[in-house]
Every structure is written in structure tokens, then in C-alpha cells.
Short mmCIF file of C-alpha atoms in Angstrom, two decimals:
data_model
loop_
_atom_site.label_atom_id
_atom_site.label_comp_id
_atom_site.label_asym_id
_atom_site.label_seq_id
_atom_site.Cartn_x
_atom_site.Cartn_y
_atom_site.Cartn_z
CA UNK L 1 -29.28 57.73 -2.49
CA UNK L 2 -30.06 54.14 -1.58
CA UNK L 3 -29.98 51.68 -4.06
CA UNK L 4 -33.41 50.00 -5.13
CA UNK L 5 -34.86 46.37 -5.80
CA UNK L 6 -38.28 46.45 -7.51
CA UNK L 7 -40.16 42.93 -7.91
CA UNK L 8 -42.54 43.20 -10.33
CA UNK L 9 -45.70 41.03 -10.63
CA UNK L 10 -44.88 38.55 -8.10
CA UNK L 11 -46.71 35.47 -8.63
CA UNK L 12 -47.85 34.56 -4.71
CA UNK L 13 -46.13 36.41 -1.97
CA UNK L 14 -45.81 35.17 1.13
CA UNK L 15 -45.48 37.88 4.05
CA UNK L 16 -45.71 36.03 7.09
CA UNK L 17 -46.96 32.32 7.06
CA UNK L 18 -49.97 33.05 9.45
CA UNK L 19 -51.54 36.13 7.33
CA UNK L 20 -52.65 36.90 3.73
CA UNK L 21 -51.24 35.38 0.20
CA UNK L 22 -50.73 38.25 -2.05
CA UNK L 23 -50.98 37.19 -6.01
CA UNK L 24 -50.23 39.92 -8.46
CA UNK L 25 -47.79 42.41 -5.90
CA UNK L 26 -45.28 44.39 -6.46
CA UNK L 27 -42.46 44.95 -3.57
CA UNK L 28 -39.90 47.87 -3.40
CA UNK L 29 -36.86 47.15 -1.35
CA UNK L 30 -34.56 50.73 -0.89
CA UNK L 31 -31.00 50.00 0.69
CA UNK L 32 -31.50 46.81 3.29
CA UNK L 33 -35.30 46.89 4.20
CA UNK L 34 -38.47 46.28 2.34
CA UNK L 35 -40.28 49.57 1.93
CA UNK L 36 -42.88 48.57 0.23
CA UNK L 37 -45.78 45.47 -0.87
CA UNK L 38 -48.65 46.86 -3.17
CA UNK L 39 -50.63 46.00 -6.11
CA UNK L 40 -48.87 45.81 -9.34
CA UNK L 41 -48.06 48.97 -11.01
CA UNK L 42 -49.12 51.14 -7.97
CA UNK L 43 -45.63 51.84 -6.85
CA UNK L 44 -42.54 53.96 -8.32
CA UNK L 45 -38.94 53.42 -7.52
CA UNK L 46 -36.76 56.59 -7.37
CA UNK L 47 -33.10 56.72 -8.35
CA UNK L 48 -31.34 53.63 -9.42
CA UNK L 49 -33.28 50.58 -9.51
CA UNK L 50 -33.16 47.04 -10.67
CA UNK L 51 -36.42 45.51 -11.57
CA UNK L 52 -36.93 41.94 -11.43
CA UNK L 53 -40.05 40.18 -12.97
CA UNK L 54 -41.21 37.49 -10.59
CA UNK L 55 -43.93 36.48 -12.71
CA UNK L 56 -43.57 33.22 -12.46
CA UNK L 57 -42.80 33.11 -8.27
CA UNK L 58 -43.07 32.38 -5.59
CA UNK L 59 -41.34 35.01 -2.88
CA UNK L 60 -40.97 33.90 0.71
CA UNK L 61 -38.65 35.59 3.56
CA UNK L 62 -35.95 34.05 3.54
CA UNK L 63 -35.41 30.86 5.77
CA UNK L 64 -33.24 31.00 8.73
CA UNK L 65 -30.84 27.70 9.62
CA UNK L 66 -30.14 27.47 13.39
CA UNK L 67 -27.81 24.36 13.66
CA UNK L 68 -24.78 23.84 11.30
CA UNK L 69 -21.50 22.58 11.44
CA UNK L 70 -19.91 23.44 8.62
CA UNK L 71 -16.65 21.97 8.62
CA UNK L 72 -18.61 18.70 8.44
CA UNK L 73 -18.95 19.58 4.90
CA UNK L 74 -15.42 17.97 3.86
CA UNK L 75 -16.62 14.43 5.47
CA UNK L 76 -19.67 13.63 4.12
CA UNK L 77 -21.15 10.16 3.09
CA UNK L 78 -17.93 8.67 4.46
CA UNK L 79 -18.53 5.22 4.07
CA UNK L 80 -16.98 3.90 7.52
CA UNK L 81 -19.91 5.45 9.90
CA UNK L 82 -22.63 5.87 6.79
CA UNK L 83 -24.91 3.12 8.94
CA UNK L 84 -23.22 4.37 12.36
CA UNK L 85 -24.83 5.74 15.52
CA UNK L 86 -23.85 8.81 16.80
CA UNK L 87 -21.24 7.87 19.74
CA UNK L 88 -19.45 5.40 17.01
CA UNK L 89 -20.03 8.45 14.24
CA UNK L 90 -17.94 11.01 16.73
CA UNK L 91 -15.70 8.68 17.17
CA UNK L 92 -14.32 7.99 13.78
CA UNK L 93 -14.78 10.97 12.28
CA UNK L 94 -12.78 13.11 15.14
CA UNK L 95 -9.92 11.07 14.07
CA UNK L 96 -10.43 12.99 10.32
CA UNK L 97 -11.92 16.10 11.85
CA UNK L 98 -8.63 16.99 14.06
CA UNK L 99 -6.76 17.71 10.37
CA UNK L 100 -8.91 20.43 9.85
CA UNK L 101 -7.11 23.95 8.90
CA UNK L 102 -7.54 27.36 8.04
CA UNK L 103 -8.05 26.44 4.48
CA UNK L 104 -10.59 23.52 5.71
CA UNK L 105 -11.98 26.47 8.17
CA UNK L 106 -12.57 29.05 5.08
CA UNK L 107 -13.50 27.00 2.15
CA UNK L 108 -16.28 24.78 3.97
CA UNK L 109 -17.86 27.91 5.60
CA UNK L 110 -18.20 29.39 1.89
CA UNK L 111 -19.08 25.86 0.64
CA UNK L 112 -21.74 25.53 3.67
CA UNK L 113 -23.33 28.76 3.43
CA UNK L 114 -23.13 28.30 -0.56
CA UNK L 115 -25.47 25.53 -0.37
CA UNK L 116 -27.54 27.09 2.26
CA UNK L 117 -27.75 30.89 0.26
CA UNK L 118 -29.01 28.72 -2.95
CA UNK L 119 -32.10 26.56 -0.88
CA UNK L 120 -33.73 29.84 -0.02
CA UNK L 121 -31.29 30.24 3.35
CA UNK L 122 -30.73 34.47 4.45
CA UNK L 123 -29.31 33.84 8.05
CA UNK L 124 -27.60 31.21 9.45
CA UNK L 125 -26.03 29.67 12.72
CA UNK L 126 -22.94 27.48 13.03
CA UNK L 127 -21.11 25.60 15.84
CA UNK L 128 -17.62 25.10 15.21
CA UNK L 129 -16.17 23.56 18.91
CA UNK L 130 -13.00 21.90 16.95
CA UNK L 131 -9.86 24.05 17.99
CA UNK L 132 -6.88 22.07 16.57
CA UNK L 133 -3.87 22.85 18.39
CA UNK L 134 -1.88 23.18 14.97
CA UNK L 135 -4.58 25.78 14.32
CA UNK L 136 -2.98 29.05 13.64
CA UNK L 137 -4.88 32.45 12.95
CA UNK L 138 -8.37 33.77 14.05
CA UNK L 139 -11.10 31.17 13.43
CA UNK L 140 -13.78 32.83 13.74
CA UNK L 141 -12.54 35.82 11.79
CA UNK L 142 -11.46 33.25 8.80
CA UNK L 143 -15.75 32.41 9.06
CA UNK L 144 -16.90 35.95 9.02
CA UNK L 145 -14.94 36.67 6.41
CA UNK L 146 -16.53 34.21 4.24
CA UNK L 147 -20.13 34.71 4.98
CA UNK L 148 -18.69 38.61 3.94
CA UNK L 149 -17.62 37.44 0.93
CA UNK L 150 -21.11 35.85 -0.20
CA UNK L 151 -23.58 38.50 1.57
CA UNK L 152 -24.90 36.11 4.30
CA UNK L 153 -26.18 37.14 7.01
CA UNK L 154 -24.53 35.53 9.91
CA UNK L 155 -24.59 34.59 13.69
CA UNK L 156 -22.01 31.48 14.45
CA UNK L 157 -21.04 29.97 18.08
CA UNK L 158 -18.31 29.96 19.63
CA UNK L 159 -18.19 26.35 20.24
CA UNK L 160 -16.09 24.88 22.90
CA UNK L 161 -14.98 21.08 24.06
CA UNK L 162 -12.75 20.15 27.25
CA UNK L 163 -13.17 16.76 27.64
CA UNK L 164 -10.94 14.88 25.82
CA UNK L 165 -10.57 10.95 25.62
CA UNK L 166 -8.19 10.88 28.49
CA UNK L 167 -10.86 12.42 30.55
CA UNK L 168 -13.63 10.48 30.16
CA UNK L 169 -15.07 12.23 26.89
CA UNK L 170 -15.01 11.02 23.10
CA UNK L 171 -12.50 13.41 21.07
CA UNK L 172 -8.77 13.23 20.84
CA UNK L 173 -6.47 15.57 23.04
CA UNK L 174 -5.40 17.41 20.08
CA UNK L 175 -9.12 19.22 19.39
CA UNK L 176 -9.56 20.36 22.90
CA UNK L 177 -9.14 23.80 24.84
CA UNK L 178 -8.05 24.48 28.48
CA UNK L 179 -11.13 26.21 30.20
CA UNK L 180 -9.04 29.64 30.48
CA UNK L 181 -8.06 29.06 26.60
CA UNK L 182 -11.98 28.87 25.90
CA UNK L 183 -13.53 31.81 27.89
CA UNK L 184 -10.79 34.30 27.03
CA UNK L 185 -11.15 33.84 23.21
CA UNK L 186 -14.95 33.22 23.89
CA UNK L 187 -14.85 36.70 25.01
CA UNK L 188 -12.53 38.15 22.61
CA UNK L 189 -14.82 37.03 19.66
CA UNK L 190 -17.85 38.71 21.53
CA UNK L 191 -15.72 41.80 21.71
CA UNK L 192 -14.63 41.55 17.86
CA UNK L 193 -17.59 40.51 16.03
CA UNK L 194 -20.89 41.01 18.23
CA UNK L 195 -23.38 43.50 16.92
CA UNK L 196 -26.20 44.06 19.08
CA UNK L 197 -28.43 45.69 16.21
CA UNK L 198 -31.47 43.45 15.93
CA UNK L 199 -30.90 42.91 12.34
CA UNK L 200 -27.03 42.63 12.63
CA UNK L 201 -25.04 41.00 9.67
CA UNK L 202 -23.00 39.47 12.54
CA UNK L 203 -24.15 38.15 15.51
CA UNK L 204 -22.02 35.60 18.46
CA UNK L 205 -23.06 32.96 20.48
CA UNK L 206 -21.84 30.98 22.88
CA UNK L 207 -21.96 27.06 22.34
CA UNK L 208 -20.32 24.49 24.85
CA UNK L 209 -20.56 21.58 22.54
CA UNK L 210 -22.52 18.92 24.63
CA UNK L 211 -22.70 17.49 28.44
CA UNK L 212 -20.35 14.74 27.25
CA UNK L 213 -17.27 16.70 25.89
CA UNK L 214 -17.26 19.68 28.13
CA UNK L 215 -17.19 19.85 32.46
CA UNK L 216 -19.83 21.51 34.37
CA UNK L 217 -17.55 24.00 35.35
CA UNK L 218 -16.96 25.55 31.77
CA UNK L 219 -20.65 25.15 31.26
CA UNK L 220 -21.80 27.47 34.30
CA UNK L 221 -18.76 30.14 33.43
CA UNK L 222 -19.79 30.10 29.69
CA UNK L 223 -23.36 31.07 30.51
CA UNK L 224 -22.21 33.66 33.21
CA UNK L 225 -20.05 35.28 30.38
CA UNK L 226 -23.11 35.15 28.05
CA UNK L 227 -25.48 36.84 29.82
CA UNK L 228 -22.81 39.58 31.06
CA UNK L 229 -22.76 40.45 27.29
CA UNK L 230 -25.95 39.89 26.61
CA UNK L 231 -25.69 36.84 24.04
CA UNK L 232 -27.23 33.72 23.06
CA UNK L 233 -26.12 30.07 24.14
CA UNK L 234 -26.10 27.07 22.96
CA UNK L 235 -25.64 23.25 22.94
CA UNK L 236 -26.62 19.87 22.15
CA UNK L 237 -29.26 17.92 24.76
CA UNK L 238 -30.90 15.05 24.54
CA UNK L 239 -30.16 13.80 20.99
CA UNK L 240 -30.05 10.26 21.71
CA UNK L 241 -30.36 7.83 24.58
CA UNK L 242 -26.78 7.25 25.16
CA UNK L 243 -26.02 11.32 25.75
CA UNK L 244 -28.83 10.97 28.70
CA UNK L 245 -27.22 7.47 30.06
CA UNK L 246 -23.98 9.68 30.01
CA UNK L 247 -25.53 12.41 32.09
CA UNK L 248 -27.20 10.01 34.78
CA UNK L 249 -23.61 8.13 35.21
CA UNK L 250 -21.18 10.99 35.37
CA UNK L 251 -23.49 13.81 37.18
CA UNK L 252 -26.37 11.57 38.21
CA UNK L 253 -28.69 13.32 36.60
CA UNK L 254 -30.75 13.67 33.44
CA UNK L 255 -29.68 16.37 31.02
CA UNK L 256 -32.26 19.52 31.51
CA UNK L 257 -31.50 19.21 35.41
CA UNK L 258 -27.97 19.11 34.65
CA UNK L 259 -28.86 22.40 32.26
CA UNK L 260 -30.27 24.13 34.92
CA UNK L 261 -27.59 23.32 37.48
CA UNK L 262 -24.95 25.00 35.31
CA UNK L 263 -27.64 28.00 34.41
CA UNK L 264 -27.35 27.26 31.07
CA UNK L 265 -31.70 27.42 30.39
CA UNK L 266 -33.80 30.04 29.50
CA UNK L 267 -34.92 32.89 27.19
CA UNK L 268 -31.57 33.20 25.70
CA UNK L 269 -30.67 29.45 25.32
CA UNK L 270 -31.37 27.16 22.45
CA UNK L 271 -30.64 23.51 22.59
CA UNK L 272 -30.07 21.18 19.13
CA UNK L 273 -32.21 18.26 18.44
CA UNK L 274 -34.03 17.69 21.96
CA UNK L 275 -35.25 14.42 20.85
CA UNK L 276 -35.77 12.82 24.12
CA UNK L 277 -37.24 14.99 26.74
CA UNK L 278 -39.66 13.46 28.95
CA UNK L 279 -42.78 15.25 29.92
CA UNK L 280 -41.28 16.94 33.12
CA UNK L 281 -38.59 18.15 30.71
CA UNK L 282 -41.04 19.69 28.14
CA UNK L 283 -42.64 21.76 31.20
CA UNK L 284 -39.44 23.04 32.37
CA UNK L 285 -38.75 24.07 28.48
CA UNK L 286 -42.14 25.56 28.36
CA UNK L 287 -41.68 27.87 31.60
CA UNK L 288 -38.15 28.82 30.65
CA UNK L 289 -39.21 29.48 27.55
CA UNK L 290 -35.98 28.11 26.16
CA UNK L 291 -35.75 27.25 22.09
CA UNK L 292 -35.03 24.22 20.01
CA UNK L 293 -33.37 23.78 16.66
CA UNK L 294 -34.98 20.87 15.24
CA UNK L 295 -32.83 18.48 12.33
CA UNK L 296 -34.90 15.91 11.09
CA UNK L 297 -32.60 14.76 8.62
CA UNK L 298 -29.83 14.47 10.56
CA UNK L 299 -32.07 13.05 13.33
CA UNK L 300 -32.95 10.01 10.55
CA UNK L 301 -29.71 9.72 9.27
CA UNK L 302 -28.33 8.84 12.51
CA UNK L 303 -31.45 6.96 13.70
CA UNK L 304 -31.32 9.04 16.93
CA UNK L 305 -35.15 9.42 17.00
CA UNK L 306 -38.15 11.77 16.17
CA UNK L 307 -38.49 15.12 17.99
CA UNK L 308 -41.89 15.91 19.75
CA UNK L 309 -42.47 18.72 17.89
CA UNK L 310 -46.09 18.57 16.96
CA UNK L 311 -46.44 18.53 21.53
CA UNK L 312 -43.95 21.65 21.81
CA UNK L 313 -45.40 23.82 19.44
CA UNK L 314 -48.77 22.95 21.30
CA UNK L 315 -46.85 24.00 24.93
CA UNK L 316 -45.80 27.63 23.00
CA UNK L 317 -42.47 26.19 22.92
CA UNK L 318 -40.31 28.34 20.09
CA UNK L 319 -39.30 25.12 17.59
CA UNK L 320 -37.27 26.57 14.61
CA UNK L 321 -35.60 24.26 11.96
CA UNK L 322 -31.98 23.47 11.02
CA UNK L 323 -30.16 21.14 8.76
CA UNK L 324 -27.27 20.14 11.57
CA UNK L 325 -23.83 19.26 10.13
CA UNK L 326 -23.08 17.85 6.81
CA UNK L 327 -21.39 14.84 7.71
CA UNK L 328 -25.11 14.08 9.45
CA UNK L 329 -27.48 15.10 6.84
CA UNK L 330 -25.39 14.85 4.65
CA UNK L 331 -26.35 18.24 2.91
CA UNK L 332 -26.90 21.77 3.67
CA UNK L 333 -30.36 22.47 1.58
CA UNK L 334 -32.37 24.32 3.45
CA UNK L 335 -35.92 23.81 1.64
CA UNK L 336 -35.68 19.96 1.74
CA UNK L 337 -34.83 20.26 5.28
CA UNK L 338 -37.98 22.79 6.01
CA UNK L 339 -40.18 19.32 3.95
CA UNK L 340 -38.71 16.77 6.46
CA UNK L 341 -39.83 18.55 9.39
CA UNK L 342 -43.26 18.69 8.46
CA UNK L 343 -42.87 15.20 7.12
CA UNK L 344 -41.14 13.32 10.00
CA UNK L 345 -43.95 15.20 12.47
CA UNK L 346 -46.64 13.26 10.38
CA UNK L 347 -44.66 9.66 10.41
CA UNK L 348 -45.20 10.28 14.25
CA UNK L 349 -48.63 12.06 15.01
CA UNK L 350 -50.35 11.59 11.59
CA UNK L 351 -51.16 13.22 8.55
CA UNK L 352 -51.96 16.56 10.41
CA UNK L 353 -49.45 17.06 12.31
CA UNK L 354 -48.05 19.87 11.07
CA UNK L 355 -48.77 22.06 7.81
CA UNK L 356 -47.27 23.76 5.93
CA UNK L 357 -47.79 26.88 6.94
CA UNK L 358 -46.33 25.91 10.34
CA UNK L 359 -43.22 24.09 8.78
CA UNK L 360 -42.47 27.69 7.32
CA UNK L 361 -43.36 29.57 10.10
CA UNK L 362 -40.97 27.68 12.28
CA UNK L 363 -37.96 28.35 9.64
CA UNK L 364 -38.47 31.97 9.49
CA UNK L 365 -39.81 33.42 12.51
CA UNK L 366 -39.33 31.25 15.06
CA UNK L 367 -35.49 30.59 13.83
CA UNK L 368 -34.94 34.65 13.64
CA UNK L 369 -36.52 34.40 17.32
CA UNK L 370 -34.37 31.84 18.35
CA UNK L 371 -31.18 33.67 16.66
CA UNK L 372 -32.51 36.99 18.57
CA UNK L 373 -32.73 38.67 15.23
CA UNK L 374 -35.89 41.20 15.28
CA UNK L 375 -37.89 42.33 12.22
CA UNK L 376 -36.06 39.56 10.57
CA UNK L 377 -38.30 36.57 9.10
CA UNK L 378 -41.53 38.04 7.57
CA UNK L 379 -41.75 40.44 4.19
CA UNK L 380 -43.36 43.74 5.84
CA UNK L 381 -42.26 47.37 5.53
CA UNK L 382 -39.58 48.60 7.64
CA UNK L 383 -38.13 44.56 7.85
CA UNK L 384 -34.94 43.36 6.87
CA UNK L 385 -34.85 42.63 2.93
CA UNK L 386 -33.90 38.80 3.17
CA UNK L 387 -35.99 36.64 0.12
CA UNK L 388 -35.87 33.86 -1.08
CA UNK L 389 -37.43 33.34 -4.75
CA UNK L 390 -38.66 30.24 -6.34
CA UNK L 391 -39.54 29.45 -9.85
CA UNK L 392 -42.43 27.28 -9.71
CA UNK L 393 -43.58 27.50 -13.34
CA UNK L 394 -41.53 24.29 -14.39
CA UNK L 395 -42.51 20.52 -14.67
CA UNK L 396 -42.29 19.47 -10.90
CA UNK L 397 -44.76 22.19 -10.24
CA UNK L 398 -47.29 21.98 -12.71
CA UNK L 399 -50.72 20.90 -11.18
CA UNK L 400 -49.86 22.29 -7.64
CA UNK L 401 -50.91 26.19 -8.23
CA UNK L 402 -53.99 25.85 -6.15
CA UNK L 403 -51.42 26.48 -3.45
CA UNK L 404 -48.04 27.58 -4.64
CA UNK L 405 -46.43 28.42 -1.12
CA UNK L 406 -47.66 24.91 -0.11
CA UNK L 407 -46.06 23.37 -3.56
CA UNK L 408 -42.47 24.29 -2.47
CA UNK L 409 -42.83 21.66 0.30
CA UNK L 410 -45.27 19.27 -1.43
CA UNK L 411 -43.33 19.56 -4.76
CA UNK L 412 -40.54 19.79 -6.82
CA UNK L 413 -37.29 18.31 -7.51
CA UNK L 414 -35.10 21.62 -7.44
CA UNK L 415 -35.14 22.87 -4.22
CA UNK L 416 -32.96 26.25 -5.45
CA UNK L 417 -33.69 29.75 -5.93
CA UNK L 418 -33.89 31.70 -8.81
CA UNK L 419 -33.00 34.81 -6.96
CA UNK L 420 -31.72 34.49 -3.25
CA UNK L 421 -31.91 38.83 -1.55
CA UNK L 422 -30.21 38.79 1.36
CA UNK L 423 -29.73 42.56 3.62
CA UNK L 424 -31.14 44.38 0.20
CA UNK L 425 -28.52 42.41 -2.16
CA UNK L 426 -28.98 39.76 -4.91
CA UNK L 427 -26.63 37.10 -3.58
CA UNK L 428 -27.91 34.44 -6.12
CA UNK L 429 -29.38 35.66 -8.86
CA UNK L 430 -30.64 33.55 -11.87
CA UNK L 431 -29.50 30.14 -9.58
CA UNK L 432 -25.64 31.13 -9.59
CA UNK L 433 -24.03 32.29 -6.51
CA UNK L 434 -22.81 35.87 -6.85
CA UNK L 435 -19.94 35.72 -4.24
CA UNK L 436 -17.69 32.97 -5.07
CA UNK L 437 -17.50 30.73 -8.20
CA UNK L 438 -19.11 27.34 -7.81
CA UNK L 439 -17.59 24.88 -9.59
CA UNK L 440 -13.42 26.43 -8.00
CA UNK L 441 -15.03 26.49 -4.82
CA UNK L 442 -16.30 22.52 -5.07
CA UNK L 443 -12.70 21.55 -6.91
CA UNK L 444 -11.40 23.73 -3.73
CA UNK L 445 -13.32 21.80 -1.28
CA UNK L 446 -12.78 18.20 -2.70
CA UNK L 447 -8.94 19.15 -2.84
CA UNK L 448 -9.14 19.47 1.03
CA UNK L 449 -11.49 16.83 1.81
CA UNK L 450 -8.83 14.36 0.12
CA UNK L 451 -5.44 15.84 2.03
CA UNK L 452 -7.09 15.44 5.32
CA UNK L 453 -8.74 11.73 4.37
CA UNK L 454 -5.54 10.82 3.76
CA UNK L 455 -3.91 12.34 6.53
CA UNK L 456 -6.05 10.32 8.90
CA UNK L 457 -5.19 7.37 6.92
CA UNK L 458 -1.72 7.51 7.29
CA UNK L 459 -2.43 8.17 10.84
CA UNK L 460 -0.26 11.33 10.82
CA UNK L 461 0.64 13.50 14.34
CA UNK L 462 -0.73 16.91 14.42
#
């Protein structure tokens, strides 16, 4: 007999961000779905059960993250590129990123998804297109086995670059793949790892890492091997003004018409940040119906520019939300990154620009949409049992219960959980991750962060 969650007396529950608020519910979750939301007391869990009192909460589904790099999480803050544009950013920091290891690999995908889990994150994306060639083991594998180890559900890319310095792009030779290298282990990890199911624990992508470090070529044959297995893709486009100079002088063109020469548009494509599409550009998005992952704190750090959201989600344009790499943000907390998106919309289109309710929607739905994840994103029988659970009874909150779902954006100082449910499990519960221990795995991670700082000072040959 399945295993059973009861929530008891949740405070506001928030099912989908476009329908009802439910004060005063219960909700039943048996094995990895919800099975039930009804009016306290009215329903009766059978077998073994854990009851949690949620008095005091709010309950959300849990949010979805669809850009990441996580590896990024050993360099942030560095102070050489802290005030540095994003062609001078790559730049210095490939020079510290080419050190990275299996031990880099495993202990900043835990440390990522850590930070992600305790912000109210349930699935997540990440784009890892650095291959060292003194990389030894199965990359990919070392990720999945560390979003197994803290319960999270998980579709990564399999990132790619080919153009190294020598030929015209920005990294180093030693983090680049041949174009045979690429697709063969592009399609081994589809063959390994892929689960179709729509609400999969592990999902692949593919993710050629932008216009300027990969060729044309590898661009058209990674979307051909995509669609023959039926996965997403994925890529940067249009994050700053420089990536689209870049575009116009080596293929003499802008970057969507480059995307649709190389077939890599569509349905089953989402692009990261897609700050500077002109209107053509937006139309073509609009009848391809291809997605964006929008990072507005990356997008600020870097001063690349404010995404037209507030216009695309007027086109019917799927916009979901993502926190981008942590050497860009420079942190993976999901919540705060759900506030800047409704935030930076208003800096640009004023103080309606988007609520709320929309900021939300955008992080659940349309980033399980964009992930191809169904009945993943709102808290309805039969859907998977990913939560995220807030304590708003303390100081930051106070005042704000005329609109508790709204307060988690408006409010507070804490952006954690009390209780993170992720596929039917407690993966934080009471604020502490359940997977890993915190403070080993943040001695663990500063450890690394200084061996491969100092490698790159010393300047040493990998």
C-alpha cells in the first residue's frame, strides 16, 4: 500500500494561479500524485500516513526552473567580471571554468539543486556545455545521480560547444567537443536517461550552447537527432546586442533566421533570455509557438537588458521563469527570482505589467510546458505531488494576509520553505534539506571552488 501525505488545515492553497484560493483545505497525497483537496476534516487517509499541519501556510505547486548552469555555482561574485558584460564575463571565467571535475560536476549539481529544492523549486533544467578533456566518467550520470540523491525532479541538457578560440569563438580548446564526440554521447544520454512519461523524474534535452560557440552544422544535426527521439532543445538567443552583431558578421543574419535555417524553432524548442527580438522576431516566436526561459536577475546583473515579456505573454507566447547560472545571478533561489520577473516587467511597462498571479503562473505551468512535463505545475487530483510550503505567519508577513499567495512575492525576507514535496516525498522538511547535509555540502563546495581558483591562477595545463 502506497504511502500517504495528509496536509491538514492549510492556510490558503493555491491550485492553479488562474482559479480559486482555497482557505481552510485539507489535501491527501497517496504514493506520487495528489488524490485529494477538500474541506478540513472531510477526508480520511488509509494505511500509513504522515500528517502535516499547514496551519500557518501557504501551499503552492511547486515552481519549475528552466535555465541553470550549475557548475557556475563554484564561481560566484568573483570579483574580476562582478561589473563585466557578458562577452568579457565568458571570457574570464572559461579560463576558471575549464578546471572543472567530477567532484566540481557532483557537488555543485547537489549544491544547485539544494538551493533551488529550499526556494520552493520541484523540477528543474540545467545546461552543462563544458566537456573538459581531462574529464573522465559519465557527466551526465554524475548529475542524475545527485538530483537522485535529494528527490528532485529533473530534466538537464545536454549542452554542447565547438567553437573554440582558435575558431573564431570565445572558450579555450580544452572545453570543446568534435561534432561526432557531441552527437554520439548526445545520443547515448537520450538512450540512458530519457523517460518519456509525462511526469518523468528524468527527462533530456538537447542544448547547443549559443550561435557564437557552436557551427551551424552541429546546430541543424542536433535538432535532427532531437526530434528523431522526440526531445526538447535548447539554447541561448538574443541575450545581448553583441550575440546578434556576432550572428549578422559570421552568417549574415540575425539570430531567429539563423534558428530557423538550422531547424532549431518550434513547439519543442526553448530559447534562454530572448532579450532582444525585434517585432518580426516576436511573430515568428508566436507562430512557431516556440518557448522562452526568462532570467531577470541574471539579465540585470549582466546589464544585458529587459525581456519583452509583458508583449509575449500578450502574443500567447509560453514565457516561463529561470534563475540562469550562478556565476550570473549570483544565486539559485527560486522565489526571489519568480519577484524579479514581475518586478523588472513593471520597471519597463509600469506598475501593471504583470501580477502576481501571472508571475506564478509562468513558473509553474508554463515552465512544466516548456520542460514538456504534463499534469505537472498545478495542485489537482490525479497531478504530480510537487509543493512547495511557506510559512507566512512570521514578522515579514504580518499585515499582508489580505492576500497571502500575493505576500510571497510582495513580502518577506526568507524566501525558503518550511516543507518542500517533491514526486509524493518530503525533500525539505522543517527548512533542512533531507538528502544531503548542508553545512558538509557548502564546506564541500568552497573546498572546490578554492582548488580550481587557484588552479587558474597559477595558470596550470589541463
Amino acid at each position: 500500500m502506497s504511502s500517504s501525505l495528509l496536509l491538514k488545515n492549510i492556510y490558503c492553497l493555491q491550485p492553479t494561479f488562474d482559479g480559486p484560493q482555497y482557505h481552510g483545505a485539507d489535501l491527501l497525497i497517496v504514493g506520487n500524485k495528489v488524490e485529494a483537496i477538500a474541506p478540513t476534516g472531510n477526508l480520511q487517509a488509509i494505511g500509513k500516513v504522515r500528517t502535516i499541519d499547514c496551519s500557518k501556510h501557504v501551499v503552492i505547486p511547486g515552481l519549475v526552473n528552466t535555465h541553470h548552469h550549475f557548475y557556475q555555482t563554484l564561481t560566484r561574485n568573483h570579483p574580476a567580471v562582478q561589473n563585466a558584460k557578458l562577452f568579457d564575463w565568458l571570457k574570464f571565467l572559461y579560463e576558471v571554468w575549464k578546471y572543472v571535475d567530477e567532484d566540481a560536476v557532483y557537488h555543485s549539481s547537489l549544491l544547485a539543486m539544494a538551493e533551488l529544492m529550499k526556494t520552493g523549486c520541484t523540477l528543474t533544467t540545467d545546461h552543462h556545455y563544458l566537456y573538459p578533456r581531462s574529464f573522465k566518467g559519465d557527466l551526465m550520470g554524475l548529475q542524475f545521480e545527485a538530483a537522485d540523491t535529494l528527490g528532485m525532479r529533473f530534466s538537464p541538457t545536454r549542452g554542447s560547444m565547438s567553437l573554440s578560440k582558435k575558431d573564431g569563438g570565445l572558450p579555450p580548446d580544452s572545453v570543446v567537443q568534435t561534432e561526432d564526440e557531441i552527437l554520439m554521447d548526445s545520443e547515448r544520454c537520450i538512450k540512458t536517461y530519457h523517460d518519456n512519461a509525462p511526469d518523468a523524474m528524468h527527462k533530456i534535452a538537447l542544448a547547443p550552447c549559443s550561435p557564437f560557440s557552436v557551427t551551424k552544422g552541429l546546430m541543424k544535426e542536433t535538432a535532427a537527432l532531437g526530434r528523431k527521439y522526440g526531445v526538447r532543445l535548447h539554447t541561448h538567443l538574443c541575450e545581448t546586442y553583441d550575440e546578434a552583431d556576432f550572428c549578422q558578421e559570421m552568417y549574415g543574419m540575425r539570430p531567429v533566421a539563423l534558428m530557423q535555417e538550422c531547424g532549431l524553432i518550434g513547439e519543442d524548442v526553448w530559447y534562454a533570455h530572448g532579450i532582444h527580438f525585434n517585432d518580426e522576431e516576436l511573430k515568428i516566436l508566436q507562430q512557431t509557438k516556440t518557448h522562452i526561459a526568462h532570467c531577470p536577475s541574471s539579465n540585470m546583473r549582466l546589464g544585458s537588458g529587459i525581456c519583452r515579456v509583458k508583449e509575449m505573454l500578450g502574443m500567447g507566447i509560453n514565457v516561463a521563469v529561470a534563475v540562469d547560472g550562478s556565476a550570473s545571478n549570483d544565486s539559485s533561489d527560486m522565489l526571489a527570482e519568480v519577484r524579479q520577473a514581475m518586478l523588472l516587467q513593471r520597471v519597463r511597462y509600469g506598475s501593471d505589467a504583470l501580477t502576481a498571479s501571472q508571475a506564478f503562473s509562468m513558473a509553474t505551468e508554463g515552465g512544466a510546458k516548456l520542460l514538456n512535463f504534463g499534469k505537472v505545475g498545478r495542485l489537482e487530483k490525479g497531478w504530480a505531488a510537487d509543493l512547495a510550503i511557506f510559512d507566512v505567519s512570521t514578522l515579514p508577513y504580518a499585515g499582508s494576509q489580505s492576500d497571502p499567495v500575493a505576500s510571497l512575492l510582495f513580502c518577506g525576507t526568507n524566501h525558503n520553505t518550511d516543507y518542500t514535496i517533491i514526486n509524493g516525498k518530503v525533500v525539505v522538511d522543517r527548512g533542512q534539506l533531507v538528502g544531503f547535509d548542508e553545512q558538509e555540502l557548502a564546506q564541500k563546495a568552497n573546498v572546490i571552488s578554492k582548488r580550481m581558483m587557484e588552479m587558474a591562477a597559477r595558470g596550470e595545463i589541463v
